[in-house]
mmCIF file with all atom_site columns, C-alpha atoms in Angstrom:
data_model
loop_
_atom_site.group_PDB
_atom_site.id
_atom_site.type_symbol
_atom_site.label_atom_id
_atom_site.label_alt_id
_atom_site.label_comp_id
_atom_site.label_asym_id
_atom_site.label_entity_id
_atom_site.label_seq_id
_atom_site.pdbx_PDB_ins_code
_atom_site.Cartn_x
_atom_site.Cartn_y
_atom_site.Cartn_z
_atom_site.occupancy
_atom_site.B_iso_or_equiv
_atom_site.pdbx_formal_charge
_atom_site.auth_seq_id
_atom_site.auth_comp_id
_atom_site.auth_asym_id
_atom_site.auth_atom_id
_atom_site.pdbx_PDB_model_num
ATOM 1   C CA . UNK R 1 1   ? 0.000   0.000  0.000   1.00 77.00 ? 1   UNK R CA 1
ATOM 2   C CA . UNK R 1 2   ? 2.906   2.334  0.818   1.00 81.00 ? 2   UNK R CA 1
ATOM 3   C CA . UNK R 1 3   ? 4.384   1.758  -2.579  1.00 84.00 ? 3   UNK R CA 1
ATOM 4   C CA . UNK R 1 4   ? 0.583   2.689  -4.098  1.00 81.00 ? 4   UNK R CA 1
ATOM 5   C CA . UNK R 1 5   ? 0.845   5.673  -2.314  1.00 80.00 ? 5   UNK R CA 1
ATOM 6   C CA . UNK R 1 6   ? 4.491   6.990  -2.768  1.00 79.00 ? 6   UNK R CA 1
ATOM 7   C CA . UNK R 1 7   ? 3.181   6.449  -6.642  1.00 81.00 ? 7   UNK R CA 1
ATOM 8   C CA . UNK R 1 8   ? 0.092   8.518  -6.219  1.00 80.00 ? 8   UNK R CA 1
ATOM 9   C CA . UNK R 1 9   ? 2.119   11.145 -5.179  1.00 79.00 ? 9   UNK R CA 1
ATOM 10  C CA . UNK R 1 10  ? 4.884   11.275 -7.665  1.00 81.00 ? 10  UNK R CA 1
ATOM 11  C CA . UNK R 1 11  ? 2.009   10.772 -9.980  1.00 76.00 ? 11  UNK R CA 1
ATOM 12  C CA . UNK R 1 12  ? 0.159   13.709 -8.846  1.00 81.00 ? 12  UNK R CA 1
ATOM 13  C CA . UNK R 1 13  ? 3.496   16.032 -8.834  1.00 79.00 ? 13  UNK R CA 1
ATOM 14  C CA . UNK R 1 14  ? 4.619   15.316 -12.234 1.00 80.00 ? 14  UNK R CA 1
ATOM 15  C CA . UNK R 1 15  ? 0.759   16.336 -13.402 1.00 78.00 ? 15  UNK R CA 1
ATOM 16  C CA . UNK R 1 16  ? 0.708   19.265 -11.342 1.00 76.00 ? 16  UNK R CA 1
ATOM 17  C CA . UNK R 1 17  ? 3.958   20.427 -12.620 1.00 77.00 ? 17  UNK R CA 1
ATOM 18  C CA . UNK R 1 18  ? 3.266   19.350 -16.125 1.00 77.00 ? 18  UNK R CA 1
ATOM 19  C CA . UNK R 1 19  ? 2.101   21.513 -19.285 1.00 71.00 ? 19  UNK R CA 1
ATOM 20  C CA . UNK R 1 20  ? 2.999   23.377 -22.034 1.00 70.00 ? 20  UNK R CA 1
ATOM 21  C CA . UNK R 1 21  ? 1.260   27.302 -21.601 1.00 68.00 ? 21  UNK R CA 1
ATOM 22  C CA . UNK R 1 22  ? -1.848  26.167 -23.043 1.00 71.00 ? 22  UNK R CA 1
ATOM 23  C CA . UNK R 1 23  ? -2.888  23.888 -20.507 1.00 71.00 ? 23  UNK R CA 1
ATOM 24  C CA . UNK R 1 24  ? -2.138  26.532 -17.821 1.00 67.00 ? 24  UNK R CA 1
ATOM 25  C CA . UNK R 1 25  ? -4.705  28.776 -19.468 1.00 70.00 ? 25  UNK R CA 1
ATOM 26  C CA . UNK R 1 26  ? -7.202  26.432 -20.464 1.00 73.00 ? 26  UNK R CA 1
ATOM 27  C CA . UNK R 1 27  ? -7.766  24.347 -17.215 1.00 69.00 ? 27  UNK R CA 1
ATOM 28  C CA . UNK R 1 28  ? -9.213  27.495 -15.597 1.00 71.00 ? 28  UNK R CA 1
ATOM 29  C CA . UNK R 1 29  ? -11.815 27.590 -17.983 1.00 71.00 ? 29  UNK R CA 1
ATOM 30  C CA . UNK R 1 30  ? -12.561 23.801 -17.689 1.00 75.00 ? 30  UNK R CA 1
ATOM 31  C CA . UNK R 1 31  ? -12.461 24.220 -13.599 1.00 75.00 ? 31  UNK R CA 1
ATOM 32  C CA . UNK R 1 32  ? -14.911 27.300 -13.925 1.00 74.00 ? 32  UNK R CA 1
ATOM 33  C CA . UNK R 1 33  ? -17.328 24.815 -16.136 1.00 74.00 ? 33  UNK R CA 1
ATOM 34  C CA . UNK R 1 34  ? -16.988 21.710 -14.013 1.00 74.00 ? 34  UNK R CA 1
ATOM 35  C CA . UNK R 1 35  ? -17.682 24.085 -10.720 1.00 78.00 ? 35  UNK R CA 1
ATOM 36  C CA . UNK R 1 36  ? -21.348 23.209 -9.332  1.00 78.00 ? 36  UNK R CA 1
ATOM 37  C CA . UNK R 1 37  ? -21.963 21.006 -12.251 1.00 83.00 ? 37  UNK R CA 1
ATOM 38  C CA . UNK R 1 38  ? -22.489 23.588 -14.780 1.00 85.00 ? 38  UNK R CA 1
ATOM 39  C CA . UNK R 1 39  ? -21.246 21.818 -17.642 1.00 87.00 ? 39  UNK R CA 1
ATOM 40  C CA . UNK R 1 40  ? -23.901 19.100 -17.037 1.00 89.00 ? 40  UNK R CA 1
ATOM 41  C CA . UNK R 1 41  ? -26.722 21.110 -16.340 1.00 92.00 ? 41  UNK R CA 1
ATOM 42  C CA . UNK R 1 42  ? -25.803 23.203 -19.523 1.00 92.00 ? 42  UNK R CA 1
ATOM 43  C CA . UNK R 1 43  ? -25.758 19.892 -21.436 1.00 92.00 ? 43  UNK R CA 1
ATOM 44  C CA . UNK R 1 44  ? -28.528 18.009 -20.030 1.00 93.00 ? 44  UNK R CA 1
ATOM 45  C CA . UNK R 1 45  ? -30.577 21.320 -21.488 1.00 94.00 ? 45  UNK R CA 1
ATOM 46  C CA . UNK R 1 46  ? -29.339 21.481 -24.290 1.00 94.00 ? 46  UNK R CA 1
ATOM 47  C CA . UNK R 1 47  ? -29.837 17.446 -24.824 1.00 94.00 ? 47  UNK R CA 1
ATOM 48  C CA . UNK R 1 48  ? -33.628 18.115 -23.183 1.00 94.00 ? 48  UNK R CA 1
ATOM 49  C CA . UNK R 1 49  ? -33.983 20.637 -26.267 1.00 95.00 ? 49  UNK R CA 1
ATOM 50  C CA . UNK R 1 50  ? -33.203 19.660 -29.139 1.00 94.00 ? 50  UNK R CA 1
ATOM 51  C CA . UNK R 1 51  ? -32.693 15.898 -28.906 1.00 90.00 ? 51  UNK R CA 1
ATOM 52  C CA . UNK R 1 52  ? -36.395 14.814 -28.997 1.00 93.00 ? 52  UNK R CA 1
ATOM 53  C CA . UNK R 1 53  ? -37.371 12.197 -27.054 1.00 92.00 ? 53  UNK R CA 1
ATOM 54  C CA . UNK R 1 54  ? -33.996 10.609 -27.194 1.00 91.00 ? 54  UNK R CA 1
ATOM 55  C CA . UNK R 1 55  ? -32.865 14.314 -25.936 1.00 93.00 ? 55  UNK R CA 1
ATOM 56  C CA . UNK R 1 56  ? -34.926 14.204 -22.977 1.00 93.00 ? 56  UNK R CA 1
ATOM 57  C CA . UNK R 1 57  ? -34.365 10.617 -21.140 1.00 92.00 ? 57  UNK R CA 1
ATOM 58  C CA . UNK R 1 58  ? -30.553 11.035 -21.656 1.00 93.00 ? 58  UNK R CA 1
ATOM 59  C CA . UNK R 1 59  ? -30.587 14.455 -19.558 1.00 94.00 ? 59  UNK R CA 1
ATOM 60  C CA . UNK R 1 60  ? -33.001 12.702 -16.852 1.00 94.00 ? 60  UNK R CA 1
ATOM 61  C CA . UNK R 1 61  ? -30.560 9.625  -16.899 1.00 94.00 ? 61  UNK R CA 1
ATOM 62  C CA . UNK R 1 62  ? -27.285 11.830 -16.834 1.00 95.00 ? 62  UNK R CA 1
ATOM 63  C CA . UNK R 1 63  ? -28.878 14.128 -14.322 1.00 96.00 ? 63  UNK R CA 1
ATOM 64  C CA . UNK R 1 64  ? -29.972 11.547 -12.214 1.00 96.00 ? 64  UNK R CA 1
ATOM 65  C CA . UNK R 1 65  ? -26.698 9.998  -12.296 1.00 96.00 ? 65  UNK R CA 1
ATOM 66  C CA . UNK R 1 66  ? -25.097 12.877 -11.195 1.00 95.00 ? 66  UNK R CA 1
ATOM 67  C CA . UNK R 1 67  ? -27.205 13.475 -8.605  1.00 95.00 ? 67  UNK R CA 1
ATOM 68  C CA . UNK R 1 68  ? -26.548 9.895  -6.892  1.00 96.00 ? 68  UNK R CA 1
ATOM 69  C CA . UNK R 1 69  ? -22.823 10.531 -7.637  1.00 96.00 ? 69  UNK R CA 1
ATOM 70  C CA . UNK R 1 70  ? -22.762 13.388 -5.977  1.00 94.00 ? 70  UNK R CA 1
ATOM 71  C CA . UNK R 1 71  ? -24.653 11.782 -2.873  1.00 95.00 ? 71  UNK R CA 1
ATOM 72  C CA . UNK R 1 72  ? -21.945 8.663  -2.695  1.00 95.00 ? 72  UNK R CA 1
ATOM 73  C CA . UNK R 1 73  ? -19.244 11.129 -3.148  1.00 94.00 ? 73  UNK R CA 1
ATOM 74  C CA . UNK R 1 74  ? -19.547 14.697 -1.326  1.00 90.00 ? 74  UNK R CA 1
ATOM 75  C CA . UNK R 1 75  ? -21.906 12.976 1.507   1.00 91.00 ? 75  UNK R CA 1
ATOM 76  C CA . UNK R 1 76  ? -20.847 9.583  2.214   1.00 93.00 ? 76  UNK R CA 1
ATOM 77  C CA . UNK R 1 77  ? -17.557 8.597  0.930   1.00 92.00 ? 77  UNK R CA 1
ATOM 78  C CA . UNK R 1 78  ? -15.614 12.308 1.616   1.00 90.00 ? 78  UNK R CA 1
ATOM 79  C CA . UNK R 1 79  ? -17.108 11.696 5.209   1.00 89.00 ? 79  UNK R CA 1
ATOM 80  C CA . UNK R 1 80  ? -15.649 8.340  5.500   1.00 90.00 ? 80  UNK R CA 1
ATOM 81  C CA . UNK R 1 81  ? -12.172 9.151  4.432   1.00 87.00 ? 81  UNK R CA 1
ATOM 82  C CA . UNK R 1 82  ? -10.843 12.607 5.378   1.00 82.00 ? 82  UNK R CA 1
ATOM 83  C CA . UNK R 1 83  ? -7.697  13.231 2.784   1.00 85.00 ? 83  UNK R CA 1
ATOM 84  C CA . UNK R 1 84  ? -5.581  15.971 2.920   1.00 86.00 ? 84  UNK R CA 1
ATOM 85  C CA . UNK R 1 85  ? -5.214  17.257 -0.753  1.00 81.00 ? 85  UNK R CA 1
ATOM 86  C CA . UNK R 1 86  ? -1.790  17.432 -2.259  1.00 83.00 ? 86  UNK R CA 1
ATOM 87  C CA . UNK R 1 87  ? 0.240   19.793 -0.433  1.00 75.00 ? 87  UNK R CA 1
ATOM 88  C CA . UNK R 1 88  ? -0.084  23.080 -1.360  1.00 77.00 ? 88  UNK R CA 1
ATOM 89  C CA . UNK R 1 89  ? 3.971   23.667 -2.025  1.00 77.00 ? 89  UNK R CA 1
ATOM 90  C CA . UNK R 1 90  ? 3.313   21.944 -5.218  1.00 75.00 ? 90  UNK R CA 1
ATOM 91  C CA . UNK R 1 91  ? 0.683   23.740 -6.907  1.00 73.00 ? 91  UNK R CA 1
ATOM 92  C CA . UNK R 1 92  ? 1.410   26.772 -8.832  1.00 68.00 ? 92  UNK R CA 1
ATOM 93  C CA . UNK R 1 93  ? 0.387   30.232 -6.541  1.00 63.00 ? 93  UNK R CA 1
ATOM 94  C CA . UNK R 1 94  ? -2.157  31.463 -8.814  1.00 64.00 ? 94  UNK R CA 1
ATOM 95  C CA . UNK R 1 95  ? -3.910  28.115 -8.803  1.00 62.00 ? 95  UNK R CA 1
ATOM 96  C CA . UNK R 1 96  ? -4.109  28.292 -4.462  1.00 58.00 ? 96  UNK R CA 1
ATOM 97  C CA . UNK R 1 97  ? -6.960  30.862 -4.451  1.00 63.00 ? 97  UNK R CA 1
ATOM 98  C CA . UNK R 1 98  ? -10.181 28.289 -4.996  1.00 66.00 ? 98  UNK R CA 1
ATOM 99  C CA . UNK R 1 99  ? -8.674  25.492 -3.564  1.00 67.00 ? 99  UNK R CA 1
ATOM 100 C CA . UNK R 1 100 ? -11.404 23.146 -2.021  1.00 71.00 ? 100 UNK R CA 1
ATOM 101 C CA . UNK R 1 101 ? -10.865 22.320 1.894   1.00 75.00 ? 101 UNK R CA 1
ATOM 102 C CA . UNK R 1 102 ? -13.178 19.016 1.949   1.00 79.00 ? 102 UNK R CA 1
ATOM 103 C CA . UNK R 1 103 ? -11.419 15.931 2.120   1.00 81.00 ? 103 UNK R CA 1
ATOM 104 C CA . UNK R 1 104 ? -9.573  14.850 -1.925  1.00 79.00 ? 104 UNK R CA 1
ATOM 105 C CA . UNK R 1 105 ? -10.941 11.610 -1.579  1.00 91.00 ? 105 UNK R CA 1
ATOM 106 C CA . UNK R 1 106 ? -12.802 10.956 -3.920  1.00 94.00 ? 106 UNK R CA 1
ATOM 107 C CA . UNK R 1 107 ? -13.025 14.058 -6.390  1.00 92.00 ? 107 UNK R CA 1
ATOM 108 C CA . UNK R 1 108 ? -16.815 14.893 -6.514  1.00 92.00 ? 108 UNK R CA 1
ATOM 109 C CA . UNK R 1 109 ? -16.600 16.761 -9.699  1.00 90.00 ? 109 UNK R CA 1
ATOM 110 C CA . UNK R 1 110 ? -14.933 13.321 -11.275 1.00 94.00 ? 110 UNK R CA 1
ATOM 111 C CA . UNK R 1 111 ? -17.897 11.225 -9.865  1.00 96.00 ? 111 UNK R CA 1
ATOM 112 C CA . UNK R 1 112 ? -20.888 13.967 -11.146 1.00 94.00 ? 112 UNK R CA 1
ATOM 113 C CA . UNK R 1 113 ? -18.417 14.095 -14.697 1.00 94.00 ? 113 UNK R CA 1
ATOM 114 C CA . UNK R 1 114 ? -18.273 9.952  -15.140 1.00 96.00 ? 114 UNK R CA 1
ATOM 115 C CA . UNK R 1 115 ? -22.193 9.759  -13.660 1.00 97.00 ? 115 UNK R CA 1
ATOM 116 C CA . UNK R 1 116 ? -23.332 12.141 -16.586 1.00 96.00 ? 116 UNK R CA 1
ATOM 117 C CA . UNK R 1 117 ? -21.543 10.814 -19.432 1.00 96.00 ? 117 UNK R CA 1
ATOM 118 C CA . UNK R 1 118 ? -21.997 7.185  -18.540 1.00 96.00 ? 118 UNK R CA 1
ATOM 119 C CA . UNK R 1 119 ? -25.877 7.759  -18.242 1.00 96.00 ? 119 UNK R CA 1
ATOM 120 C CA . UNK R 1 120 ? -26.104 9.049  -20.965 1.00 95.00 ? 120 UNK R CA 1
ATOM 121 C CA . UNK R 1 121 ? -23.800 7.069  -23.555 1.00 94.00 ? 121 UNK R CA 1
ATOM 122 C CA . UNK R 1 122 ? -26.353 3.919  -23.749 1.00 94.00 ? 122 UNK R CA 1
ATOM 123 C CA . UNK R 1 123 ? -29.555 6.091  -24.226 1.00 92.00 ? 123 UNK R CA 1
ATOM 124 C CA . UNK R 1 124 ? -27.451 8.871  -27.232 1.00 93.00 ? 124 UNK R CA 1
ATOM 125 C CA . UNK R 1 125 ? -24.064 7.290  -27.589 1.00 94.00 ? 125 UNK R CA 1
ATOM 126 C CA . UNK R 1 126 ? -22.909 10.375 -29.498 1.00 92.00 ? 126 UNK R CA 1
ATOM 127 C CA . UNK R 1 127 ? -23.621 12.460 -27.067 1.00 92.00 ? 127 UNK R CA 1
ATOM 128 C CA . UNK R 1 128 ? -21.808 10.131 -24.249 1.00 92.00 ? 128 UNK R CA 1
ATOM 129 C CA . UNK R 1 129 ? -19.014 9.998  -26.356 1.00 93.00 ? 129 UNK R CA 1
ATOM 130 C CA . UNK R 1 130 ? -18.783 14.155 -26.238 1.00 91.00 ? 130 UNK R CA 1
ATOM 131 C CA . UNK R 1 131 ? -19.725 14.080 -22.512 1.00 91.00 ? 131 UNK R CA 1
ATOM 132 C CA . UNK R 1 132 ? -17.256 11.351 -21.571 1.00 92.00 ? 132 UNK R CA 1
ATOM 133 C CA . UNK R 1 133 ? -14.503 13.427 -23.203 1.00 89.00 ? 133 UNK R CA 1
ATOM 134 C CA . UNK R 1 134 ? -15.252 16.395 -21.225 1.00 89.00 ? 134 UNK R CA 1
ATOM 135 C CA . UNK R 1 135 ? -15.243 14.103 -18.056 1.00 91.00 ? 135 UNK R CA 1
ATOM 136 C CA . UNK R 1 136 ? -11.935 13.061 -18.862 1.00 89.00 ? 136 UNK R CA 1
ATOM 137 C CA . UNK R 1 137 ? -10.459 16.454 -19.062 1.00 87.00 ? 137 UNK R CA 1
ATOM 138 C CA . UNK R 1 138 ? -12.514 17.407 -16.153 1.00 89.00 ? 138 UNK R CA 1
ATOM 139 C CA . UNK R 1 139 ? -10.560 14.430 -14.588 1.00 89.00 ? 139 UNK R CA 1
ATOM 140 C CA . UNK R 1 140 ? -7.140  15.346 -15.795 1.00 86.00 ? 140 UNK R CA 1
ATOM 141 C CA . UNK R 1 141 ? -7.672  19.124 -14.636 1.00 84.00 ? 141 UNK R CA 1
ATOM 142 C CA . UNK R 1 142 ? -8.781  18.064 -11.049 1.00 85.00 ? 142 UNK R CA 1
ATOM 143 C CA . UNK R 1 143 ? -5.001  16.418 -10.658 1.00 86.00 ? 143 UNK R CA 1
ATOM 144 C CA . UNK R 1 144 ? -3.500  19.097 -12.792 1.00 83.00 ? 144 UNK R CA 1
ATOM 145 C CA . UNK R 1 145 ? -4.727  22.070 -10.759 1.00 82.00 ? 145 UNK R CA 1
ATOM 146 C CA . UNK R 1 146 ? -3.683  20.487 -7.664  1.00 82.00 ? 146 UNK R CA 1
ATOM 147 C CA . UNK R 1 147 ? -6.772  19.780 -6.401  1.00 83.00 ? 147 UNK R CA 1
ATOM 148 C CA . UNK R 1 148 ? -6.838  15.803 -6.188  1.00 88.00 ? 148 UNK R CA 1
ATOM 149 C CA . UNK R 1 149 ? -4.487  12.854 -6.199  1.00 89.00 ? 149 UNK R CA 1
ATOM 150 C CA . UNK R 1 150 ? -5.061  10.878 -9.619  1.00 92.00 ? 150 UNK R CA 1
ATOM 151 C CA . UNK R 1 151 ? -6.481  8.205  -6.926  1.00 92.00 ? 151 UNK R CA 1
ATOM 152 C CA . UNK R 1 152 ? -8.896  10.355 -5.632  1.00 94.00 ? 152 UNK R CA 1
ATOM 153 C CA . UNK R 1 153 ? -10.016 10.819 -9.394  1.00 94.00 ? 153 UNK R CA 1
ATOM 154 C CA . UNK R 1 154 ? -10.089 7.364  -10.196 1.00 95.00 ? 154 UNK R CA 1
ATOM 155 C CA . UNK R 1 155 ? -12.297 6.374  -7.356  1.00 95.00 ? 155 UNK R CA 1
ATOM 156 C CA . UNK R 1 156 ? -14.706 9.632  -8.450  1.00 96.00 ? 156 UNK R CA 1
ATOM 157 C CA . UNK R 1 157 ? -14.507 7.676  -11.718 1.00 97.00 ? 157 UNK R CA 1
ATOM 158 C CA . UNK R 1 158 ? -16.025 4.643  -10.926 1.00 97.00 ? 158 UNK R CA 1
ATOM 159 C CA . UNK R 1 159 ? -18.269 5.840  -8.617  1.00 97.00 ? 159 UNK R CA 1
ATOM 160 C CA . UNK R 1 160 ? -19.612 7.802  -11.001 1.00 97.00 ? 160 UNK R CA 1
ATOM 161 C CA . UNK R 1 161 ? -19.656 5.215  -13.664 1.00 97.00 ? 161 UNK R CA 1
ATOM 162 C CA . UNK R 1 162 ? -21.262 2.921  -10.282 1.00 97.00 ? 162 UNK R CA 1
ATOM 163 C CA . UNK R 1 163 ? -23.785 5.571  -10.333 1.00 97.00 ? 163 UNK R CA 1
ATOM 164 C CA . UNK R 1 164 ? -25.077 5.680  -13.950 1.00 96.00 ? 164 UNK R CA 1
ATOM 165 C CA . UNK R 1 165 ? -24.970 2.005  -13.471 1.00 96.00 ? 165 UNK R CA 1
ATOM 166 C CA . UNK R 1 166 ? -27.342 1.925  -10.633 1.00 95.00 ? 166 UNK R CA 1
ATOM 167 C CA . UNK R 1 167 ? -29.717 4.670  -12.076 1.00 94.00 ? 167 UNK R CA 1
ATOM 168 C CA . UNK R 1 168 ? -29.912 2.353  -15.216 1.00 91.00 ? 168 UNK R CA 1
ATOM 169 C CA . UNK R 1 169 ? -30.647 -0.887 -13.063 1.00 91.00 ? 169 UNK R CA 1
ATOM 170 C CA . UNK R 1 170 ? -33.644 1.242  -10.936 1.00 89.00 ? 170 UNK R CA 1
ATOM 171 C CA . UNK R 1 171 ? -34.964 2.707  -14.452 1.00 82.00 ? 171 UNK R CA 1
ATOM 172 C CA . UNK R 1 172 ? -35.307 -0.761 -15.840 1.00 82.00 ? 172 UNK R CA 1
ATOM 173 C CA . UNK R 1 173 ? -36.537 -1.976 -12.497 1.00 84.00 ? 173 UNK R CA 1
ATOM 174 C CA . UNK R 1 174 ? -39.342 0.106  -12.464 1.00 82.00 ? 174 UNK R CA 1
ATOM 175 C CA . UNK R 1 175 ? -39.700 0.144  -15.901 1.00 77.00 ? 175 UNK R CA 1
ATOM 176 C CA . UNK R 1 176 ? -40.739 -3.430 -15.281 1.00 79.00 ? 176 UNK R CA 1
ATOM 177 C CA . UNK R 1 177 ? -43.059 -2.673 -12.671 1.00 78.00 ? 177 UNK R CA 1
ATOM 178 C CA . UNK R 1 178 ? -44.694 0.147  -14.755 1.00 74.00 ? 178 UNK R CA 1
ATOM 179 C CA . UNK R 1 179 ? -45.510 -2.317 -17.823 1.00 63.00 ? 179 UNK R CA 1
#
């Protein structure tokens, strides 16, 4: 376990410290959209809109999804295991100012990010396949910025993808029921 971690924090440093200008100046802009779920909200309407039917159940799913993710992740799991996030002697000063004092593990916005896109990929695949890119570079900007331990994104990961599962099991479930 001790070699897991010393890994998960050499991991974390090199992305932290990693980047070519771009990336400096584009992860704000991805944190900003990721912040209070924006992104998904934005997309779920815009899905709900002009997507028909098709439109509309993948924003309930993917909204839905989010919602549970964001239960299992802020509520339950941060309170289980209190992290520190990576120390702040790494991360860039101008990247300190919105840094998050709940626990890293897991990364919430990871878990809401996977939930969406992986509700929504079996219902409009084309759209999952946009969504789940923008989870992964909310993912990647999460350990860039300095705000999570890639660990603490790939546990938001699949309990986001755990999520959409278990949204998709209920929806059938009562589907079932219904008929």
């Amino acid at each position: 376990m001790a070699r897991l971690r010393a890994g998960d924090r050499r991991l974390a440093r090199w992305a932290i410290a990693w980047g070519p200008p771009w990336v400096r100046r584009t992860a704000p802009a991805v944190e900003e959209a990721a912040e209070h779920t924006k992104l998904w909200w934005a997309a779920a309407g815009v899905m709900a809109a002009v997507g028909g039917w098709r439109g509309r159940m993948a924003a309930a799913a993917g909204v839905t999804s989010m919602a549970v993710a964001q239960v299992l992740s802020n509520a339950v799991a941060k309170k289980l295991y209190g992290r520190r996030r990576p120390p702040q002697e790494w991360v860039p000063a101008e990247e300190l100012q919105d840094r998050p004092d709940s626990s890293s593990f897991p990364s919430g916005h990871t878990a809401a990010a996977f939930a969406f896109a992986g509700a929504i990929a079996p219902v409009w695949p084309a759209a999952g396949a946009a969504c789940g890119f923008s989870a992964l570079t909310v993912a990647a900007e999460r350990v860039h910025s300095g705000a999570h331990y890639p660990s603490d994104v790939a546990a938001g990961g699949v309990i986001g993808l755990a999520a959409a599962a278990l949204v998709r099991a209920a929806l059938r479930l009562l589907w079932r029921r219904v008929l």
